[in-house]
Structure formats: C-alpha cells, structure tokens
GROMACS .gro file of C-alpha atoms in nm:
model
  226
    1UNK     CA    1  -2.805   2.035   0.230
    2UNK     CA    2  -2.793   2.371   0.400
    3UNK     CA    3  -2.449   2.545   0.464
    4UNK     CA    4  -2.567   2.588   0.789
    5UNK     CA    5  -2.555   2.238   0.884
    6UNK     CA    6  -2.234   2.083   0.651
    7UNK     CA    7  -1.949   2.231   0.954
    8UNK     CA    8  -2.174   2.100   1.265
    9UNK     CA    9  -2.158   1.774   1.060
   10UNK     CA   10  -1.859   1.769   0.910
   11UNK     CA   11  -1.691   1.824   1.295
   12UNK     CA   12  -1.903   1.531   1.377
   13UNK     CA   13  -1.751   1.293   1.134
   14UNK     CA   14  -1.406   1.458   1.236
   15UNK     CA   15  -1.483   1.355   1.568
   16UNK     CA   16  -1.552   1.034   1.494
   17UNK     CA   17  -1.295   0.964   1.314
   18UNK     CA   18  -1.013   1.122   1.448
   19UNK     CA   19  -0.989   1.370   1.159
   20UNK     CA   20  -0.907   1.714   1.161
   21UNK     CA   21  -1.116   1.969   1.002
   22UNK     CA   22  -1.023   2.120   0.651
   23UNK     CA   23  -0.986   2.465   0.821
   24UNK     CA   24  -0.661   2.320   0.938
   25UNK     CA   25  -0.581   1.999   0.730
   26UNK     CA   26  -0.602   2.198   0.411
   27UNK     CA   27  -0.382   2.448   0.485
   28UNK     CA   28  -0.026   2.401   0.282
   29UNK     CA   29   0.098   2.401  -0.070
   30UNK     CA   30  -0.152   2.393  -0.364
   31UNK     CA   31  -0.027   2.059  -0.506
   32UNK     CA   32  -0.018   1.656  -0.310
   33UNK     CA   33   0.270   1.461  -0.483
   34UNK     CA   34   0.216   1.095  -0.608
   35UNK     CA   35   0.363   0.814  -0.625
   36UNK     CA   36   0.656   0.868  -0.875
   37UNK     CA   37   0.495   0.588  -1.092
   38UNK     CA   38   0.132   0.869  -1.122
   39UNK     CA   39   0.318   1.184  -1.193
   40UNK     CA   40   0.334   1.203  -1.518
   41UNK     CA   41  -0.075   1.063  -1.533
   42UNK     CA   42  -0.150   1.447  -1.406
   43UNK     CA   43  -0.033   1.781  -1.612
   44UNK     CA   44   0.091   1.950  -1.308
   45UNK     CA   45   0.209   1.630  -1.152
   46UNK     CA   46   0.022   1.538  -0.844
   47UNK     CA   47  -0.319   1.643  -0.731
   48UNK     CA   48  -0.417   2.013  -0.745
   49UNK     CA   49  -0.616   2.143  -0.420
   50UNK     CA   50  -0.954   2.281  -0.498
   51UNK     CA   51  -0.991   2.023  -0.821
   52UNK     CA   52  -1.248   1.750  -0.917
   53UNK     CA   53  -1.087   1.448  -1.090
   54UNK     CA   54  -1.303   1.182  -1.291
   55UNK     CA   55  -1.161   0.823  -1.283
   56UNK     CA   56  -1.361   0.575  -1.488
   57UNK     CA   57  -1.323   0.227  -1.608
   58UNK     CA   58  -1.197  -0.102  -1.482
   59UNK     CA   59  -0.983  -0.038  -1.236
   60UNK     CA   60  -1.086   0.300  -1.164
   61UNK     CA   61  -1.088   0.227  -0.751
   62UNK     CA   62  -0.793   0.094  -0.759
   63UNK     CA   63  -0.610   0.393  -0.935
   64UNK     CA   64  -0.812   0.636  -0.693
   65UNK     CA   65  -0.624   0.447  -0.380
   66UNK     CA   66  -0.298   0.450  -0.583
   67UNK     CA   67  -0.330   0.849  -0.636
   68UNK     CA   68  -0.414   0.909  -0.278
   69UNK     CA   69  -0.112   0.734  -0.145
   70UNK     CA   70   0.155   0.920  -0.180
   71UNK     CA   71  -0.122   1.175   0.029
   72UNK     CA   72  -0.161   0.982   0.324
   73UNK     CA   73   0.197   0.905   0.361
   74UNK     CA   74   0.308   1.277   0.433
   75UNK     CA   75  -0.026   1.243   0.724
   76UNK     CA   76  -0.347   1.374   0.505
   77UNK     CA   77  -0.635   1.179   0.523
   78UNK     CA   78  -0.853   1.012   0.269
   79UNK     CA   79  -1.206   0.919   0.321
   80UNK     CA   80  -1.341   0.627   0.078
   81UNK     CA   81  -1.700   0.692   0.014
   82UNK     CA   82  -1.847   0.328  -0.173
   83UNK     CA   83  -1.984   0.032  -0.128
   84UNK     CA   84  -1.762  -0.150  -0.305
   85UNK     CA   85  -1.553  -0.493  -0.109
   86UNK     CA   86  -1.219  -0.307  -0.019
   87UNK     CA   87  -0.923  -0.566   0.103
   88UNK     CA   88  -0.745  -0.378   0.314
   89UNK     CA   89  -0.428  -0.561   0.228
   90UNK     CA   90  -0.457  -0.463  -0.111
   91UNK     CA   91  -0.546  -0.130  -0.060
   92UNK     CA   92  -0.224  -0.122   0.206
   93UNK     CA   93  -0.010  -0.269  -0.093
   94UNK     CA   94  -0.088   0.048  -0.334
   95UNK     CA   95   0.097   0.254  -0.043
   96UNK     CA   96  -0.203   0.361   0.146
   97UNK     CA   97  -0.129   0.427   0.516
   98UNK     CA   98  -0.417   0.245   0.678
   99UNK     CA   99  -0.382   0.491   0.946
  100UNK     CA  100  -0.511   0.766   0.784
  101UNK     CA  101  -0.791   0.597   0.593
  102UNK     CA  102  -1.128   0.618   0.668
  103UNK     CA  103  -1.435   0.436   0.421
  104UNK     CA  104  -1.777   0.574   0.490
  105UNK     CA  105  -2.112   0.389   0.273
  106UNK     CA  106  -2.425   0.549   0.303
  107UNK     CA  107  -2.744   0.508   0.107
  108UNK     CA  108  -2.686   0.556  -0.243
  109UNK     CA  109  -2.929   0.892  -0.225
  110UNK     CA  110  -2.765   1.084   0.034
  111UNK     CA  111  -2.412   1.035  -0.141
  112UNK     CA  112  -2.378   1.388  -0.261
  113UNK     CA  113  -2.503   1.538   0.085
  114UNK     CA  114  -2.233   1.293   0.257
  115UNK     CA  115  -1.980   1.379  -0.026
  116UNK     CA  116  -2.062   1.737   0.096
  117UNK     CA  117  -1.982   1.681   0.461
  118UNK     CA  118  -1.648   1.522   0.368
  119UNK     CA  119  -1.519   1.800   0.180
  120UNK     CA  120  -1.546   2.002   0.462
  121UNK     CA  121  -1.317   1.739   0.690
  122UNK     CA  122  -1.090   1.609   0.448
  123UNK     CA  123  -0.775   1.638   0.215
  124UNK     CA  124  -0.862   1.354  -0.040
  125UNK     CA  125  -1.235   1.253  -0.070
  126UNK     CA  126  -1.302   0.905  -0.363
  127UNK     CA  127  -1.617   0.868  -0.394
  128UNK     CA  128  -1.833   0.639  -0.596
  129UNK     CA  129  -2.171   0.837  -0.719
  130UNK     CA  130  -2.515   0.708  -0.630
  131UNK     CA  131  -2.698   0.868  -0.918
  132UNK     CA  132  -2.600   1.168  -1.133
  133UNK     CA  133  -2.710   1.486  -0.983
  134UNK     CA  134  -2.862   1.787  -1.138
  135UNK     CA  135  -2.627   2.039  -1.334
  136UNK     CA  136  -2.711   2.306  -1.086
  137UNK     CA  137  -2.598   2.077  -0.798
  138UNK     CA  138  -2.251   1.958  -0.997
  139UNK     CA  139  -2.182   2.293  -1.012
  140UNK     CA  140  -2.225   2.395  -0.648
  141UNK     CA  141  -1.998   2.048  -0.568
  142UNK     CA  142  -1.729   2.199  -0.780
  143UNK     CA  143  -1.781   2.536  -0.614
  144UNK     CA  144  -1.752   2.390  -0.254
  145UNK     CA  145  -1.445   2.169  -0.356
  146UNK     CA  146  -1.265   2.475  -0.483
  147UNK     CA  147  -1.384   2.674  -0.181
  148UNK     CA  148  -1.292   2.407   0.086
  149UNK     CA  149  -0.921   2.349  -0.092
  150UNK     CA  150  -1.054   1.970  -0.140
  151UNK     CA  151  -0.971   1.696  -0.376
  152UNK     CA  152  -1.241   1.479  -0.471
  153UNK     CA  153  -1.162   1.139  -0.680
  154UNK     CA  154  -1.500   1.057  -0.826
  155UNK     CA  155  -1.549   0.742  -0.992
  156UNK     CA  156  -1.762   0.855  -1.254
  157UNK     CA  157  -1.761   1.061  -1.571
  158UNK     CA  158  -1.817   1.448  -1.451
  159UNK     CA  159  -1.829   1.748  -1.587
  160UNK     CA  160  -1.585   1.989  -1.560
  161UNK     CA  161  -1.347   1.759  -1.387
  162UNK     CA  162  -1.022   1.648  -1.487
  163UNK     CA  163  -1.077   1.341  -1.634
  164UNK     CA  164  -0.866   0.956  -1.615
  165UNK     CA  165  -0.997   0.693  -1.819
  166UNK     CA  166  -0.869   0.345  -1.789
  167UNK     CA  167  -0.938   0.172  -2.120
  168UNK     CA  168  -0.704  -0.201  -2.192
  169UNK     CA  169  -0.601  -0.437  -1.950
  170UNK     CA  170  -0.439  -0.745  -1.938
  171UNK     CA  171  -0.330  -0.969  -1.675
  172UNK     CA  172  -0.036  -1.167  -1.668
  173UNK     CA  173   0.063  -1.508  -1.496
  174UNK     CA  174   0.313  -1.656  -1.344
  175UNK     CA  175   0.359  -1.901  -1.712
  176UNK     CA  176   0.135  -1.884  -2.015
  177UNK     CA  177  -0.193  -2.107  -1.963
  178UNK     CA  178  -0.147  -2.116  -1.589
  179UNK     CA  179  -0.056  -2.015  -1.231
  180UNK     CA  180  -0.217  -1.761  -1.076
  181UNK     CA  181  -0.245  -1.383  -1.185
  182UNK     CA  182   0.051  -1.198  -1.129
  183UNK     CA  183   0.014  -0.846  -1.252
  184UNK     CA  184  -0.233  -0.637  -1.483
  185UNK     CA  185  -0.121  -0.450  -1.790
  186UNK     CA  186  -0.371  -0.133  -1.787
  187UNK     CA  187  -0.369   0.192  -2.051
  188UNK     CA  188  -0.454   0.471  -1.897
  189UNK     CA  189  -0.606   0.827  -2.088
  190UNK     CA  190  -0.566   1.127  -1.900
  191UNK     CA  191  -0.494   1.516  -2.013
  192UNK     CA  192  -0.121   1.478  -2.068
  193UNK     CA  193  -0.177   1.138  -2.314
  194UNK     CA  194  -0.172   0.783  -2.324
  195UNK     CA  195  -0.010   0.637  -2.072
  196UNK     CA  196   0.079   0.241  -1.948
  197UNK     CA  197   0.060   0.113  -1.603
  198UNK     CA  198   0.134  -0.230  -1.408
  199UNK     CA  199  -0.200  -0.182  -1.138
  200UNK     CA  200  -0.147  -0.356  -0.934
  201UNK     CA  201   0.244  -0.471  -1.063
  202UNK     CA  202   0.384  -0.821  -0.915
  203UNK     CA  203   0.421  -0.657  -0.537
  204UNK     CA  204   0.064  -0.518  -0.563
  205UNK     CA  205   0.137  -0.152  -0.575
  206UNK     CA  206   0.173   0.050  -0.919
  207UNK     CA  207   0.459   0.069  -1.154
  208UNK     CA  208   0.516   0.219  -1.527
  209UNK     CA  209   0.468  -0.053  -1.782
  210UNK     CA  210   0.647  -0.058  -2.153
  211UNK     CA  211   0.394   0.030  -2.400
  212UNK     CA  212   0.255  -0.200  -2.674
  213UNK     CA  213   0.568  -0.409  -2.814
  214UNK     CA  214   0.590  -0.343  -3.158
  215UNK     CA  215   0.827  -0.563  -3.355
  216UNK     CA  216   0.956  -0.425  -3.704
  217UNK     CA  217   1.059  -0.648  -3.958
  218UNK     CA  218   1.295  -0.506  -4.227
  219UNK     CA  219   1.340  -0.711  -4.564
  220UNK     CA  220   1.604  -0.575  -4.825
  221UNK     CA  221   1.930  -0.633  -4.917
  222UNK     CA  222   2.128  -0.864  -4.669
  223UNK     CA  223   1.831  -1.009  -4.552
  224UNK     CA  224   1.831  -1.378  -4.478
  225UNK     CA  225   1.545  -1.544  -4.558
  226UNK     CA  226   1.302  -1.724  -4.317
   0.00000   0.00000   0.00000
C-alpha cells in the first residue's frame, strides 16, 4: 500500500461512513477513558493514542467492544474490522454507542492494507488479522499507528504491542445444573497483573468479579470438631 493512496482512501471510507478523518478526530488528549470496570486492566488507565494493543483468547472480541465503549460514548468512532457474527444487541449492551460504530470485512489478504486505511479515519480500529505479516510490515503498522495518533485493538498476539490475554472462564446460571447462562467468570492477564472480570456480567455489559474464593480452615485449640 502506497502512502500516496491510504488519505484518497481513507476519505473515501470517511465518506461513506459518515466519519471524520483522523486529521481532525484525533486531535485531543493523549489518553480515551474506559469503562470504570477496564481501568485498572491498562497501566495508564484507558487507551493511550498512538499504541497497538494485543487481545487474545476466548473472549477477546468481546473485551475489544468493552474497551472501546467508554470511546464512542464521548463521540469517537470505532471501526470493527472481522468476520466474526456480531449481535448488535450484545455489542450495544457492553456500552457501545451503535451510532458511532462502523464493521468493515474484507478478504482475509487485504486486512492489513484495509487496517491501513482505517488508521487514517479513525479513533479506535479492532481488528481481527488475516495472516501474520512480515516483521518489516508490523513495524511500519506500528509506525503509522503512532504517526496517525490511532488505537488499534488487534485480536492477535503482536509484537511490540501491549498485550491482554484472557485465560479462565466460567459461566454461571441462573441455579446449578440448569437455566440458562447468566454471566461468565473470565481472568484476564495484562501489564498491571491478574485481573477478574464478569464479561459479559448478568446485564450483559462488564463488571469486576471477586477473585478465586479461597476458604481457610484453621484447626487448633477451640476448634470444634467436624
């Protein structure tokens, strides 16, 4: 992709979409808040301008659309870039203003050209990689994202991005043995530790979760017996 063609195309798919262009859009403070439930995911707190993150695991969509809420609430725009089935309802339930979401799928070869394009039009780009592109071209991607003041939510493993890995999970229903799922216990690694998260919680959206009960038994002195 030649950087004499990414702004013709980017103001295309601005066009199209009713976005602005990142000229404009990007301007502002360095940092997007969260959702209070995120903040402490991320070591500065919400999502850095100019910065790559790496979500990966089950669940890793869903926390992308969680992260970017808080985004399109204030009036930036995200752009989903994947093939993946998205209910809107659901996607609307982790706080994402429908209104300023636009999903894009192309071919899964031309997803780093389109990724490109985006960058250039957008505040908050999630996209799902069609293959894993040569180190010389993840480096330029990182250069253009810091360049263009972009934040890019890659569901992948990446180098040199800041990396959230979703590991555990367990769903919970409405009694043991049956009903139908309620909410989904997930642990979450990311720079700044372990953390726990109900994704999606009972209303759908994303709430802190208790970590792992432990229960301590003590036996001594004054200890009744079982």
């Amino acid at each position: 992709m030649s950087a004499e063609i990414a702004p013709i195309k980017a103001r295309r798919l601005a066009e199209r979409f009713g976005l602005g262009t990142a000229s404009g859009v990007l301007s502002g403070a360095e940092m997007l808040p969260v959702l209070p439930a995120l903040a402490e995911l991320l070591p500065q707190g919400g999502l850095r301008r100019g910065r790559l993150y790496s979500l990966s695991g089950p669940g890793s969509l869903m926390l992308a659309f969680a992260l970017a809420a808080e985004g399109t609430r204030r009036g930036h725009w995200c752009t989903a870039l994947t093939d993946e089935e998205l209910g809107l309802s659901a996607v609307a339930d982790l706080g994402i203003r429908l209104d300023r979401l636009a999903v894009a799928s192309v071919p899964g070869g031309e997803w780093l050209e389109a990724l490109g394009i985006l960058v250039d039009a957008v505040d908050i780009v999630i996209a799902q990689p069609g293959f894993r592109p040569a180190p010389r071209e993840q480096q330029r991607l990182l250069a253009r994202v810091r360049e263009r003041r972009a934040i890019v939510l890659l569901l992948d493993d990446w180098p040199g991005a800041q990396d959230l890995r979703l590991g555990e999970r367990q769903w919970e229903g409405l009694e043991a043995g049956a009903g139908r799922l309620r909410r989904c216990r997930r642990q979450v690694r990311t720079p700044t530790g372990q953390h726990a998260l109900w994704l999606p919680d009972e209303h759908g959206g994303v709430s802190p979760a208790p970590s792992a009960e432990v229960t301590l038994l003590s036996f001594g002195k004054g200890t009744p017996d079982a």
